[in-house]
CSV table of C-alpha atoms in Angstrom, one decimal:
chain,number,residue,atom,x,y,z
A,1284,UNK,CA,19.1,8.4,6.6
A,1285,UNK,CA,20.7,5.6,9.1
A,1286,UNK,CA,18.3,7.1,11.7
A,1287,UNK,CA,15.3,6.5,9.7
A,1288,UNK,CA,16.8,2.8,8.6
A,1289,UNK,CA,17.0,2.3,12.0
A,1290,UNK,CA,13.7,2.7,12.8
A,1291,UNK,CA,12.4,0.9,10.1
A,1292,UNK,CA,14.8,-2.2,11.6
A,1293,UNK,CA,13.6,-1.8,14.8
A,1294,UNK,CA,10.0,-1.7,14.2
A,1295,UNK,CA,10.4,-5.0,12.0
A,1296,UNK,CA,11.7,-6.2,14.5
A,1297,UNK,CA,9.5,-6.2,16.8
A,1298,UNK,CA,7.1,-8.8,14.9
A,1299,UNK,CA,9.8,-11.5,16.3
A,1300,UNK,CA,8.9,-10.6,19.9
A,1301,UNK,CA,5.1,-10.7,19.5
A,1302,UNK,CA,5.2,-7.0,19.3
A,1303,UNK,CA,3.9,-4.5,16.6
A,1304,UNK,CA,3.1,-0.7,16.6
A,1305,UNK,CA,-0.8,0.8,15.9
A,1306,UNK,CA,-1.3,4.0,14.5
A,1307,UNK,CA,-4.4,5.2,16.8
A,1308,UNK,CA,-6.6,7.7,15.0
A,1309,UNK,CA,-9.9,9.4,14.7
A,1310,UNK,CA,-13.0,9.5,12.7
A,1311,UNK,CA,-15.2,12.2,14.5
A,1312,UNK,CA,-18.4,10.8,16.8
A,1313,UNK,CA,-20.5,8.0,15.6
A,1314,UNK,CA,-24.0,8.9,13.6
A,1315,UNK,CA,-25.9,8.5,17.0
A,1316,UNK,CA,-24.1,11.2,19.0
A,1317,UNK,CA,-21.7,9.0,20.7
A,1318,UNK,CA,-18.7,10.0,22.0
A,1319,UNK,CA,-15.7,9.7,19.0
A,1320,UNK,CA,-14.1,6.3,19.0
A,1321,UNK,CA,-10.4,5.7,18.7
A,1322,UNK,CA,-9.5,3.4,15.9
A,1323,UNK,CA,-5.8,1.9,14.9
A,1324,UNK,CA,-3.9,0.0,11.9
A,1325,UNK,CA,-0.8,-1.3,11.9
A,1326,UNK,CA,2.2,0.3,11.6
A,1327,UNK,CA,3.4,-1.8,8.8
A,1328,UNK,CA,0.6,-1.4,6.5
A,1329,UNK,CA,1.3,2.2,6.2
A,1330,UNK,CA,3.0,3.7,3.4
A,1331,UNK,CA,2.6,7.4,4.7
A,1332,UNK,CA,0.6,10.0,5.9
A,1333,UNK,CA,-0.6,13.1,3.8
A,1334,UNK,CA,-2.6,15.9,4.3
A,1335,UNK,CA,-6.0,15.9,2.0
A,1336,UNK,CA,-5.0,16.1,-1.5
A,1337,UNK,CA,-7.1,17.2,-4.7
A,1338,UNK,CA,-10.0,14.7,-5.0
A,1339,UNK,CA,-11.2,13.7,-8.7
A,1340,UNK,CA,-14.5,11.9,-8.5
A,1341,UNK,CA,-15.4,9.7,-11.8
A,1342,UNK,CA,-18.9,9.6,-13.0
A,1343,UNK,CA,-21.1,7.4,-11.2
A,1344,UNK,CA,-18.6,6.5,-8.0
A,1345,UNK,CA,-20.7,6.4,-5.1
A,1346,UNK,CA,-19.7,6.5,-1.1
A,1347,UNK,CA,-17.8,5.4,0.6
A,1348,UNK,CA,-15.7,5.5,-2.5
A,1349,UNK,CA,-14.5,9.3,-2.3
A,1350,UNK,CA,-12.6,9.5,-5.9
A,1351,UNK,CA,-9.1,9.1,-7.4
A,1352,UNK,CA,-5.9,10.8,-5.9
A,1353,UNK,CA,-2.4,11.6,-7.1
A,1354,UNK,CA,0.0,10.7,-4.1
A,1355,UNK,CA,3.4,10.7,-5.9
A,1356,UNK,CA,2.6,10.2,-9.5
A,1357,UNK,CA,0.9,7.1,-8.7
A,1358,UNK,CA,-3.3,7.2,-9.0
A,1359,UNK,CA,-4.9,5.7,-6.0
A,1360,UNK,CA,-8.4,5.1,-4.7
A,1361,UNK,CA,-9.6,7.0,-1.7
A,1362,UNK,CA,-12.1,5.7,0.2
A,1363,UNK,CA,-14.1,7.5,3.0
A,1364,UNK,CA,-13.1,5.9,6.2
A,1365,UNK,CA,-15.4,7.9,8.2
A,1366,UNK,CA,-18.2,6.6,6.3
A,1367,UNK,CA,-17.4,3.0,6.3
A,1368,UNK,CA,-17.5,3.4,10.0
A,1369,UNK,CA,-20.7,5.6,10.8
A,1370,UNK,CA,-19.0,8.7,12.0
A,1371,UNK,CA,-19.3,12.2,11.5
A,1372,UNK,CA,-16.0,14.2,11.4
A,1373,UNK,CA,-16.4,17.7,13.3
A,1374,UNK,CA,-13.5,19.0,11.5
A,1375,UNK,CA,-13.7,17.3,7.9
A,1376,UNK,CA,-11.5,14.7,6.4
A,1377,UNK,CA,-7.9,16.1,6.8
A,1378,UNK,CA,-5.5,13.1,6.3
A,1379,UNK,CA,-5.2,10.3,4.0
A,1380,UNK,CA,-3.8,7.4,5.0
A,1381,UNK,CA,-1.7,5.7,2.4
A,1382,UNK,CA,-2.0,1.9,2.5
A,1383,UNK,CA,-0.6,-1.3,1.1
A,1384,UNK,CA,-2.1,-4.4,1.1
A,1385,UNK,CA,0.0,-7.4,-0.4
A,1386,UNK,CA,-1.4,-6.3,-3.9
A,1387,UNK,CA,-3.2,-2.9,-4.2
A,1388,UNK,CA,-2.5,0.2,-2.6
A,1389,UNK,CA,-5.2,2.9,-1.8
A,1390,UNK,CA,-5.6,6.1,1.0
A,1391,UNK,CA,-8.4,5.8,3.7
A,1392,UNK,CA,-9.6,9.6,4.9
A,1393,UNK,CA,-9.8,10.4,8.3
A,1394,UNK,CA,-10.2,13.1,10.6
A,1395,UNK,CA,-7.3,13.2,12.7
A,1396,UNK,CA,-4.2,11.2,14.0
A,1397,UNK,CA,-3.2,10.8,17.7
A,1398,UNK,CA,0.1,8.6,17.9
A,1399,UNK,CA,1.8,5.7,17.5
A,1400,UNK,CA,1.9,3.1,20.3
A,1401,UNK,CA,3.5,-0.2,21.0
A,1402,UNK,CA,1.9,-3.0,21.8
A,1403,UNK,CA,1.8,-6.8,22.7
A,1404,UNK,CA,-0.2,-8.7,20.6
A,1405,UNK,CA,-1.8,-10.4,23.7
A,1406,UNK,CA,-3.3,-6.9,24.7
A,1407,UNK,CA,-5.3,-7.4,21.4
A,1408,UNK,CA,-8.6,-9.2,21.0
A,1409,UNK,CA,-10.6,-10.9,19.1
A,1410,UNK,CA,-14.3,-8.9,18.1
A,1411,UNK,CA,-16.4,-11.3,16.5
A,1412,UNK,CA,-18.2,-12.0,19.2
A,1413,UNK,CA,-18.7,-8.4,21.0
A,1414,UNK,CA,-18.6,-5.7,17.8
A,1415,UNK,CA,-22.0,-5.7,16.0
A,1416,UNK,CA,-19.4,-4.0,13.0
A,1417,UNK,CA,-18.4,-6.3,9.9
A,1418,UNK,CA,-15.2,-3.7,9.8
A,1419,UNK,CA,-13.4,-4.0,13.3
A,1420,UNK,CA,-11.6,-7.4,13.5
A,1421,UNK,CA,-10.3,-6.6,17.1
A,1422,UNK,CA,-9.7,-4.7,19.8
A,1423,UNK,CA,-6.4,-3.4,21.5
A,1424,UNK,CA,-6.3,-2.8,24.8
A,1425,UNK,CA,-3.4,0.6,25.2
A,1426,UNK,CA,-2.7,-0.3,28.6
A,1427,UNK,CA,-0.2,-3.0,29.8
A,1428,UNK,CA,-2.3,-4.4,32.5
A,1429,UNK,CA,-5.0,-5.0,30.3
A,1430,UNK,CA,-7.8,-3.5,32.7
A,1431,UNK,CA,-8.1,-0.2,31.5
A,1432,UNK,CA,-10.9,2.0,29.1
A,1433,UNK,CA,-8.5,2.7,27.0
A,1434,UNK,CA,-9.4,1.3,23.6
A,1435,UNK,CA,-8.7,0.7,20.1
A,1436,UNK,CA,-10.6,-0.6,17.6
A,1437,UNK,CA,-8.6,-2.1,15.0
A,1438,UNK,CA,-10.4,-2.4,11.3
A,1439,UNK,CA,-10.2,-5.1,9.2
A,1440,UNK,CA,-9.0,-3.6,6.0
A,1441,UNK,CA,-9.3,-6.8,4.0
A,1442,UNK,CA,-13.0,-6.6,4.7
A,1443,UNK,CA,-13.3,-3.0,3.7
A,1444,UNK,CA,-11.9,-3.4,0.3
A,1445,UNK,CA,-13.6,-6.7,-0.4
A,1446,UNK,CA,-16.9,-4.9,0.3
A,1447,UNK,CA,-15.9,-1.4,-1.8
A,1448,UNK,CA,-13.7,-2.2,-4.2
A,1449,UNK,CA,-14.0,-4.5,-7.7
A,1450,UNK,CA,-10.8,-5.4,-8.3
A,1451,UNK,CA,-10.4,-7.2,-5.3
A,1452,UNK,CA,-13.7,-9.3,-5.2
A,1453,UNK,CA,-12.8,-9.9,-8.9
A,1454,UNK,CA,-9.4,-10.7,-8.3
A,1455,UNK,CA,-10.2,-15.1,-8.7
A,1456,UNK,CA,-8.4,-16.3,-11.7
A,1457,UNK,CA,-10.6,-17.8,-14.3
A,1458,UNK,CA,-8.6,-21.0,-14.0
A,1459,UNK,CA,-7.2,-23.0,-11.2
A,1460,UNK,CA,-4.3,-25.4,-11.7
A,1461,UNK,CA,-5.0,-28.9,-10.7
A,1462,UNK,CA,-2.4,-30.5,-8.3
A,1463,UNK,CA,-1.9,-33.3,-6.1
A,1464,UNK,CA,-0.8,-32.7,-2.4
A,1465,UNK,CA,0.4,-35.6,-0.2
A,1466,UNK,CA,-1.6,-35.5,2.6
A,1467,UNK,CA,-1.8,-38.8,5.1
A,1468,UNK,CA,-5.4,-39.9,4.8
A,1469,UNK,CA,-7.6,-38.1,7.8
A,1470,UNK,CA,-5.0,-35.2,8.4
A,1471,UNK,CA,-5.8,-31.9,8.5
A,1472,UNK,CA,-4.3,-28.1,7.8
A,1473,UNK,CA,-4.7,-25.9,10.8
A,1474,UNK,CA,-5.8,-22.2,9.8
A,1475,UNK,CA,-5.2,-19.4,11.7
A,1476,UNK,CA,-6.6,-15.9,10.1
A,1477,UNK,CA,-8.2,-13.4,11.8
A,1478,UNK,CA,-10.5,-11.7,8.8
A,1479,UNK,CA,-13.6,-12.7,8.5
A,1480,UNK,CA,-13.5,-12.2,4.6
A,1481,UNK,CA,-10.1,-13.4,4.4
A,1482,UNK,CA,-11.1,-16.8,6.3
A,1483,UNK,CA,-14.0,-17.1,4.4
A,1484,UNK,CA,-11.8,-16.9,0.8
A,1485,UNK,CA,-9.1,-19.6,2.7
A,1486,UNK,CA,-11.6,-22.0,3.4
A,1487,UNK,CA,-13.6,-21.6,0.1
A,1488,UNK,CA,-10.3,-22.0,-1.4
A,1489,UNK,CA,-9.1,-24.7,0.4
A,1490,UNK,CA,-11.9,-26.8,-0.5
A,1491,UNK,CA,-11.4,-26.3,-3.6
A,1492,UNK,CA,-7.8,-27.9,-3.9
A,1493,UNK,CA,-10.0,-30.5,-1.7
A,1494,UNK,CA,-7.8,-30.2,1.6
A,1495,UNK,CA,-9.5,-31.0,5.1
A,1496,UNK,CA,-9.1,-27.2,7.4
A,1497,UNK,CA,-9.9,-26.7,10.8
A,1498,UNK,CA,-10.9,-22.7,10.9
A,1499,UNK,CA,-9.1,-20.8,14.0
A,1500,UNK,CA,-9.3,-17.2,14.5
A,1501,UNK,CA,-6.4,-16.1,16.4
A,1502,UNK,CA,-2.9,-17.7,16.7
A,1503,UNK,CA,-3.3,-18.8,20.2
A,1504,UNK,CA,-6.5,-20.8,19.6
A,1505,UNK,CA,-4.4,-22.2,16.6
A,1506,UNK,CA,-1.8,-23.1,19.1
A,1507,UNK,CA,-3.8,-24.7,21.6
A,1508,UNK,CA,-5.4,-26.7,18.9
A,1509,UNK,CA,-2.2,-27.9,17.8
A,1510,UNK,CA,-1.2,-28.8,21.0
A,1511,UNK,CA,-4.1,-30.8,22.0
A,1512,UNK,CA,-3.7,-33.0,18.3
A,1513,UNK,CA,-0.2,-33.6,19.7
A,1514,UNK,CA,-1.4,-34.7,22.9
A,1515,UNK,CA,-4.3,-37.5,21.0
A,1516,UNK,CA,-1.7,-38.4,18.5
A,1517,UNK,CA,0.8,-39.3,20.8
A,1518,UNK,CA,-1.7,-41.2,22.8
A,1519,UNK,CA,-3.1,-43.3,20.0
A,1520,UNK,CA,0.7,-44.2,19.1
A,1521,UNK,CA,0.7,-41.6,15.8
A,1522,UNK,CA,3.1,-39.5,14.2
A,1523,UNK,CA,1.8,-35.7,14.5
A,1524,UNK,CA,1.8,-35.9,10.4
A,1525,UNK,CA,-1.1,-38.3,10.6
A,1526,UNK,CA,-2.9,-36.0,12.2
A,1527,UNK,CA,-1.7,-32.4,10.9
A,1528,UNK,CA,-0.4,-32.3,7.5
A,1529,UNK,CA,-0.3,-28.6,7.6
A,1530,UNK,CA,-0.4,-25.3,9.2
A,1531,UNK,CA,-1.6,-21.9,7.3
A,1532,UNK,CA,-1.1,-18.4,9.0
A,1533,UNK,CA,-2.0,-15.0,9.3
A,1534,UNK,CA,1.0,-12.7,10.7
A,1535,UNK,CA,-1.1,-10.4,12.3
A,1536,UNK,CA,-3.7,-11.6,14.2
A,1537,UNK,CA,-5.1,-11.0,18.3
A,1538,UNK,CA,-3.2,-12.7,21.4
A,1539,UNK,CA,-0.9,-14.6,19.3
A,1540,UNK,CA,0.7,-13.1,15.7
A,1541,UNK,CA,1.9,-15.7,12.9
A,1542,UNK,CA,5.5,-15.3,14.1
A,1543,UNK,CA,5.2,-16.4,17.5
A,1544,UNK,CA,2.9,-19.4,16.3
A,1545,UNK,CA,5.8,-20.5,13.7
A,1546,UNK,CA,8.5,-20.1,16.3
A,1547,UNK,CA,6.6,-22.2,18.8
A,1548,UNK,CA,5.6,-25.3,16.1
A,1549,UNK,CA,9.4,-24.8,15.3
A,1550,UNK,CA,11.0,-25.2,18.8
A,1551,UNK,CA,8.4,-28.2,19.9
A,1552,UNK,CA,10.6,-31.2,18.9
A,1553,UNK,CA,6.9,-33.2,18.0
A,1554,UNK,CA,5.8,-30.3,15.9
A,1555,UNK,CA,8.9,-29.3,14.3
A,1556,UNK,CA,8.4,-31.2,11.1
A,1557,UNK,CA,4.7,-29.8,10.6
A,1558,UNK,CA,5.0,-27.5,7.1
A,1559,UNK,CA,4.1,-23.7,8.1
A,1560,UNK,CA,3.1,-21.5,5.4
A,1561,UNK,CA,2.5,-17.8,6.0
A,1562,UNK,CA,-0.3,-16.0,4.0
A,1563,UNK,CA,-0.9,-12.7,5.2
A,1564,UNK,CA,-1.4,-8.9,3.4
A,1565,UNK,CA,1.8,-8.0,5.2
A,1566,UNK,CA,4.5,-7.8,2.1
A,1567,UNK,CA,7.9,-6.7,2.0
A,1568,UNK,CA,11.9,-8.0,2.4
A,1569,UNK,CA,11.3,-7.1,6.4
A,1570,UNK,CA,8.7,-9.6,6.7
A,1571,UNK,CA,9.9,-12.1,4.3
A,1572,UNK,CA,13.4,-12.3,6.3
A,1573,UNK,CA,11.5,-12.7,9.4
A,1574,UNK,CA,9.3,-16.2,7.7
A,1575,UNK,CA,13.1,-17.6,7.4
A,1576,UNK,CA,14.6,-16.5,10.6
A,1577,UNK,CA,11.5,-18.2,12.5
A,1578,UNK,CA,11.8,-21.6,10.2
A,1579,UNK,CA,8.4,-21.0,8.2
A,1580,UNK,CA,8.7,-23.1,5.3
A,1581,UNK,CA,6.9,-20.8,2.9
A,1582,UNK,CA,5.4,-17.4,2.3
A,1583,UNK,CA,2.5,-15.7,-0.1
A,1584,UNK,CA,0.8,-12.5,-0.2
A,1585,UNK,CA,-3.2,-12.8,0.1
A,1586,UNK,CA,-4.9,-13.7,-2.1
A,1587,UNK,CA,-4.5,-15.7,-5.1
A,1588,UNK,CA,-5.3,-19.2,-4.9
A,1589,UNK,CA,-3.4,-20.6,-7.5
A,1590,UNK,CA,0.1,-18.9,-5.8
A,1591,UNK,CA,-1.2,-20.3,-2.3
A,1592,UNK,CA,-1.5,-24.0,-4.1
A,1593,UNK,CA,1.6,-23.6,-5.6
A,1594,UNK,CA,3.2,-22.3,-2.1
A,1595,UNK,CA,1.7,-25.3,0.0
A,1596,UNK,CA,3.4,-27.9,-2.8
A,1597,UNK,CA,6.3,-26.3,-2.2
A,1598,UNK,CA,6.8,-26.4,1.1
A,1599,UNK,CA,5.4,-30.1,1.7
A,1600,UNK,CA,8.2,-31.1,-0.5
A,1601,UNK,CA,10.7,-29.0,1.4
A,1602,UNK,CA,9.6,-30.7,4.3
A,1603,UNK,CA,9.2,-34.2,3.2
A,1604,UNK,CA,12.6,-34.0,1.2
């Protein structure tokens, strides 16, 4: 038992060094004959692994949705990752993959896994721009030097289970609670998230408590960002609050995680005042020690508006008090 503690320490730990572990696995060869691609999630998402359990199938569920499972007396949804992807397994579905997301847990099916690697999140990059796929948000390169073949494609879950499952596209409450935030008049709230559904749900919702957002996909573009403000502010004589009233972050996220964003805006003696709230599906005591030991003044699970409003009042008071 103080083995498996320790690894379970060690492996949080690791998200304070810009560091996290991807379980790579398989899915079989894509629908077109291709060769079968490598695919990863991280580490921390995972509850466990099982081999393929009893699958009850309610009346009218259709794929990718595979049916209900019992994984420890608790009913899940299992969905057929496989399918979401375009591949064909050669051997089946074998394994589920027993996930949780912030506020819903559910098993993905896939063929096989391979292992567990460690990785920097700078050997991970953003896909938008080169994966025709709505489901892969990035891609890890498994080499240190960065040159290599060897790939992962890392799926954005968030997307997956906005696009297959109710409950989380219905999850808006019927009400929002009206508040006021003190913002100085033409500052904005830096966004880092790498989901495409996520950012999309961030930005609607952030317009809807009417605060100014500049949308950034990773954590280093965030950074840069940030650091050029600084840079104009200073110039034109301004406090960086004028400019930035507020920074919102993913934790996990290509080149640059959430962490290692906070920890730099906390170190910068300019930037050190900026509020940093954390958003991110990524739940837990581990991770919610590591928000204080990197100074983030707040923290909230994805994605509930009326929590997020409530968060970002909070901690522009803790700042301004």
């Amino acid at each position: 038992m103080d083995n498996f503690q320790k690894d379970i320490d060690e492996r949080a730990n690791l998200a304070l060094s810009n560091k996290f572990e991807l379980l790579l696995f398989r899915l079989g060869s894509s629908l077109e004959g291709e060769k079968a691609e490598l695919f990863g999630i991280n580490v921390f998402k995972l509850r466990e692994i099982v081999p393929m359990p009893t699958i009850t199938k309610a009346a009218g569920m259709q794929s990718p949705l595979l049916g209900m499972a019992n994984i420890r007396e608790q009913i899940i949804p299992v969905i057929d990752l496989a399918a979401v992807a375009g591949c064909k397994p050669a051997t089946g579905l074998n394994l589920l993959l027993v996930t949780e997301y912030a506020r819903s847990t559910q098993a993905f099916a896939v063929e096989s896994v391979d292992n567990i690697v460690r990785l920097d999140w700078s050997q991970v990059h953003t896909a938008e721009s080169g994966v025709s796929s709505r489901n892969i948000t990035s891609i890890a390169c498994l080499d240190d030097d960065g040159q290599s073949n060897s790939l992962a494609m890392v799926l954005d879950v968030e997307q997956i289970l906005y696009d297959i499952v109710p409950s989380v596209r219905d999850a808006a409450p019927k009400e929002i609670k009206e508040r006021t935030f003190k913002f100085k008049p033409g500052a904005v709230v830096i966004v880092a998230e790498d989901s495409k559904v996520a950012r999309t749900m961030l930005e609607h919702g952030l317009q809807t408590m009417g605060i100014p957002a500049i949308m950034h996909t990773t954590g280093l573009e965030a950074w840069e960002k940030i650091k050029v403000i600084a840079r104009e502010a200073q110039a034109a004589g301004q406090h960086i609050s004028e400019r930035i009233a507020m920074v919102l972050t993913d934790l996990e996220m290509p080149e640059m995680d959430g962490f290692t964003l906070t920890r730099n805006i906390k170190r910068d003696e300019i930037l050190k005042k900026i509020p940093v709230v954390i958003h991110s599906s990524l739940s837990g005591s581990a991770n919610e020690e590591h928000v204080r030991k990197v100074g983030a003044d707040g923290y909230v699970a994805k994605f509930e508006i009326n929590e997020l409003s409530e968060a970002i009042q909070a901690a522009l008071e803790k700042v301004a008090g």
